[in-house]
Amino acid sequence: CRTSSEDYRPPRRVDWIVTEFFGASAVDLLLTGTMGDATRRFLKPGGRVIPSTVRLFVAPFECGSLYRRELGRPNPKLYGLDFSVTTRMIANTVMHRNLQKGRRLAKPGLLGQMRLPGDLPRELRSRMVFNCETQGMLHAFALWFDADLAEGVRLSTDPTSPPIAWQQLFLPLERPIPVAPGHRATRGRCARRSS
C-alpha cells in the first residue's frame, strides 16, 4: 500500500523491515522518529532490519574547485549590491555535493554508529580532532555513511570510493585554512601539534 509508515496499521508484525530512508548522511534515517516507530509497531521480537548497522564518518577535505564554485568571491558590482555578506551564510549551510574530486587531508573520524533495530539518537554531538597527514588547503569537512546490508555486503558513500547514487554532505569553512602534516584540525581551526 502507498502511505506514510506512520499512518500504516499492519495486519500482523513482520520478520524484516527494509528501509532506504536516508540521504547523503543517513541522518534522515537516524534522527527522525519514523524508523523507531516502525520497528516498535511492525517488527516481531527478534526481527531484523536492513540495514543492520549504520556508521557516520567525517573528514577534512581539500576541494578547491567545488569550494570556489559554491563560495567563490561574489562580484561586488553585481546589480550595484554588495554580496560579500552572503559568504558566512553559505558557509553555514549544509549541502549535498559529490566530493570524489576532493582530497582527504586526514583519516576520517567516526561520528556515530547505530545498530538497528535499537534506540536511535535524537541528536548527534561530537568534538573531533583530525591529525592532518598531508599538506594542502582545508576547504570543508565531508560527512558520509556506511551501511551493512547483509553479512559481507556494505553500502558506502565514502568520497574516496566509486560514486553511487548518494552524495556526501559538504560542510564548507568560511575561509580555507592551509594545513601541513602534524597540524590538528577541529571545528574549522587548525594548529600545529605540540611535541
Short mmCIF file of C-alpha atoms in Angstrom, two decimals:
data_model
loop_
_atom_site.label_atom_id
_atom_site.label_comp_id
_atom_site.label_asym_id
_atom_site.label_seq_id
_atom_site.Cartn_x
_atom_site.Cartn_y
_atom_site.Cartn_z
CA CYS A 1 0.00 0.00 0.00
CA ARG A 2 1.18 3.57 -0.61
CA THR A 3 1.06 5.55 2.60
CA SER A 4 3.28 7.01 5.26
CA SER A 5 4.61 4.30 7.58
CA GLU A 6 3.33 6.36 10.48
CA ASP A 7 -0.23 6.08 9.14
CA TYR A 8 0.03 2.38 8.27
CA ARG A 9 -1.65 -0.20 10.51
CA PRO A 10 -0.21 -3.62 9.65
CA PRO A 11 -2.43 -6.71 9.96
CA ARG A 12 0.43 -8.52 11.75
CA ARG A 13 4.04 -7.99 12.77
CA VAL A 14 6.85 -8.79 10.34
CA ASP A 15 10.22 -10.58 10.41
CA TRP A 16 12.07 -7.97 8.34
CA ILE A 17 11.98 -4.24 7.70
CA VAL A 18 13.92 -3.00 4.67
CA THR A 19 14.45 0.74 4.52
CA GLU A 20 16.14 3.22 2.22
CA PHE A 21 15.13 6.19 4.29
CA PHE A 22 18.37 8.11 4.23
CA GLY A 23 20.00 10.98 2.45
CA ALA A 24 23.67 11.78 1.97
CA SER A 25 24.50 11.38 5.64
CA ALA A 26 21.91 8.81 6.81
CA VAL A 27 20.94 11.34 9.48
CA ASP A 28 17.45 11.40 7.96
CA LEU A 29 17.07 7.73 8.93
CA LEU A 30 18.58 8.00 12.36
CA LEU A 31 17.35 11.27 13.78
CA THR A 32 13.70 11.14 12.79
CA GLY A 33 11.13 9.18 14.76
CA THR A 34 9.96 7.23 11.70
CA MET A 35 12.37 4.31 11.96
CA GLY A 36 11.93 3.92 15.70
CA ASP A 37 8.15 3.99 15.28
CA ALA A 38 8.28 1.36 12.51
CA THR A 39 10.44 -1.06 14.48
CA ARG A 40 8.27 -0.71 17.61
CA ARG A 41 4.98 -1.26 15.80
CA PHE A 42 5.85 -3.56 12.89
CA LEU A 43 8.72 -5.83 13.92
CA LYS A 44 8.32 -9.20 15.62
CA PRO A 45 10.54 -9.91 18.64
CA GLY A 46 13.89 -10.97 17.20
CA GLY A 47 13.05 -9.36 13.83
CA ARG A 48 15.76 -7.80 11.69
CA VAL A 49 16.27 -4.51 9.87
CA ILE A 50 18.18 -3.84 6.66
CA PRO A 51 20.49 -2.02 7.04
CA SER A 52 21.55 -3.59 10.33
CA THR A 53 24.26 -1.07 11.19
CA VAL A 54 24.89 2.48 10.02
CA ARG A 55 28.13 4.38 10.68
CA LEU A 56 28.64 8.11 10.09
CA PHE A 57 32.10 9.45 9.23
CA VAL A 58 33.62 12.93 8.99
CA ALA A 59 36.94 14.06 7.48
CA PRO A 60 38.62 17.32 6.43
CA PHE A 61 38.84 17.79 2.65
CA GLU A 62 40.66 19.87 0.10
CA CYS A 63 38.21 20.59 -2.71
CA GLY A 64 39.22 23.88 -4.33
CA SER A 65 37.09 23.80 -7.47
CA LEU A 66 33.91 22.85 -5.59
CA TYR A 67 34.64 25.44 -2.90
CA ARG A 68 35.20 28.19 -5.46
CA ARG A 69 32.00 27.25 -7.27
CA GLU A 70 29.93 27.38 -4.06
CA LEU A 71 31.68 30.14 -2.12
CA GLY A 72 33.73 31.96 -4.77
CA ARG A 73 34.28 35.66 -4.31
CA PRO A 74 30.98 37.37 -5.04
CA ASN A 75 31.03 40.13 -7.62
CA PRO A 76 30.68 43.31 -5.50
CA LYS A 77 29.36 45.23 -8.50
CA LEU A 78 26.58 42.80 -9.36
CA TYR A 79 23.39 44.87 -9.57
CA GLY A 80 25.19 47.52 -7.55
CA LEU A 81 24.82 45.40 -4.39
CA ASP A 82 27.49 44.01 -2.03
CA PHE A 83 27.01 40.23 -1.89
CA SER A 84 30.10 39.56 0.25
CA VAL A 85 27.94 39.18 3.37
CA THR A 86 26.44 36.01 1.89
CA THR A 87 29.73 34.09 2.33
CA ARG A 88 29.10 33.49 6.04
CA MET A 89 25.56 32.34 5.35
CA ILE A 90 26.67 29.92 2.61
CA ALA A 91 29.50 28.58 4.80
CA ASN A 92 26.92 27.67 7.44
CA THR A 93 24.66 25.83 5.02
CA VAL A 94 24.81 22.05 4.78
CA MET A 95 24.94 20.99 1.12
CA HIS A 96 24.68 17.64 -0.67
CA ARG A 97 27.64 17.50 -3.05
CA ASN A 98 29.93 14.97 -4.70
CA LEU A 99 33.43 15.20 -3.22
CA GLN A 100 35.02 12.48 -5.38
CA LYS A 101 37.35 15.09 -6.91
CA GLY A 102 38.42 16.33 -3.50
CA ARG A 103 41.33 15.10 -1.41
CA ARG A 104 41.06 13.83 2.15
CA LEU A 105 43.61 15.53 4.42
CA ALA A 106 43.33 13.25 7.46
CA LYS A 107 41.92 9.89 8.48
CA PRO A 108 38.14 10.02 8.90
CA GLY A 109 36.61 10.10 12.35
CA LEU A 110 33.60 8.06 13.42
CA LEU A 111 30.80 10.48 14.30
CA GLY A 112 28.37 7.79 15.34
CA GLN A 113 27.32 4.18 14.93
CA MET A 114 23.79 2.87 15.24
CA ARG A 115 22.57 -0.73 15.23
CA LEU A 116 19.07 -1.48 14.01
CA PRO A 117 16.66 -2.25 15.47
CA GLY A 118 17.55 -0.27 18.53
CA ASP A 119 17.17 3.05 20.24
CA LEU A 120 18.06 5.77 17.75
CA PRO A 121 19.56 9.06 18.92
CA ARG A 122 17.58 12.27 18.74
CA GLU A 123 20.78 14.20 18.10
CA LEU A 124 24.45 13.59 17.38
CA ARG A 125 27.14 15.54 19.19
CA SER A 126 30.84 15.07 18.98
CA ARG A 127 34.03 17.08 19.24
CA MET A 128 36.52 15.64 16.79
CA VAL A 129 40.20 16.37 16.27
CA PHE A 130 41.86 15.42 12.98
CA ASN A 131 45.62 14.97 12.62
CA CYS A 132 46.48 16.18 9.13
CA GLU A 133 48.61 13.75 7.15
CA THR A 134 49.35 15.82 4.07
CA GLN A 135 49.93 19.39 3.02
CA GLY A 136 47.03 21.18 1.41
CA MET A 137 44.20 23.62 1.86
CA LEU A 138 41.33 22.72 4.17
CA HIS A 139 38.18 23.89 2.39
CA ALA A 140 35.47 21.81 4.04
CA PHE A 141 34.51 18.81 6.10
CA ALA A 142 32.76 15.90 4.41
CA LEU A 143 30.19 13.65 6.09
CA TRP A 144 29.20 10.24 4.72
CA PHE A 145 27.85 6.87 5.81
CA ASP A 146 28.49 3.14 5.58
CA ALA A 147 25.54 0.76 5.95
CA ASP A 148 25.70 -3.01 6.50
CA LEU A 149 23.05 -4.62 4.30
CA ALA A 150 23.96 -8.28 4.91
CA GLU A 151 26.96 -10.23 6.12
CA GLY A 152 29.87 -9.04 3.98
CA VAL A 153 27.68 -6.61 2.00
CA ARG A 154 28.26 -2.92 2.75
CA LEU A 155 26.94 0.20 1.08
CA SER A 156 29.35 3.12 1.39
CA THR A 157 29.14 6.73 0.28
CA ASP A 158 32.81 7.32 1.14
CA PRO A 159 34.00 10.05 -1.26
CA THR A 160 37.17 8.05 -1.99
CA SER A 161 35.05 5.14 -3.30
CA PRO A 162 33.47 4.91 -6.76
CA PRO A 163 30.43 7.21 -6.94
CA ILE A 164 26.94 5.83 -6.35
CA ALA A 165 23.50 7.45 -6.19
CA TRP A 166 24.17 9.21 -2.86
CA GLN A 167 26.48 12.16 -2.43
CA GLN A 168 28.22 13.43 0.69
CA LEU A 169 27.37 16.29 3.00
CA PHE A 170 29.62 19.24 2.19
CA LEU A 171 30.31 21.47 5.21
CA PRO A 172 32.42 24.37 3.89
CA LEU A 173 34.55 26.68 6.00
CA GLU A 174 34.05 30.42 5.79
CA ARG A 175 37.72 30.75 4.80
CA PRO A 176 40.07 27.96 3.66
CA ILE A 177 42.93 27.09 6.03
CA PRO A 178 46.39 25.92 4.90
CA VAL A 179 47.44 22.68 6.63
CA ALA A 180 50.55 20.51 6.76
CA PRO A 181 51.44 17.13 8.28
CA GLY A 182 51.33 17.40 12.06
CA HIS A 183 48.61 20.06 12.11
CA ARG A 184 45.41 19.33 14.00
CA ALA A 185 42.04 20.48 12.72
CA THR A 186 38.89 20.84 14.78
CA ARG A 187 35.77 22.92 14.20
CA GLY A 188 37.43 24.75 11.33
CA ARG A 189 40.52 25.67 13.33
CA CYS A 190 43.98 24.38 12.69
CA ALA A 191 47.06 24.31 14.90
CA ARG A 192 50.47 22.69 14.83
CA ARG A 193 50.60 19.67 17.14
CA SER A 194 52.79 20.39 20.16
CA SER A 195 55.64 17.96 20.76
#
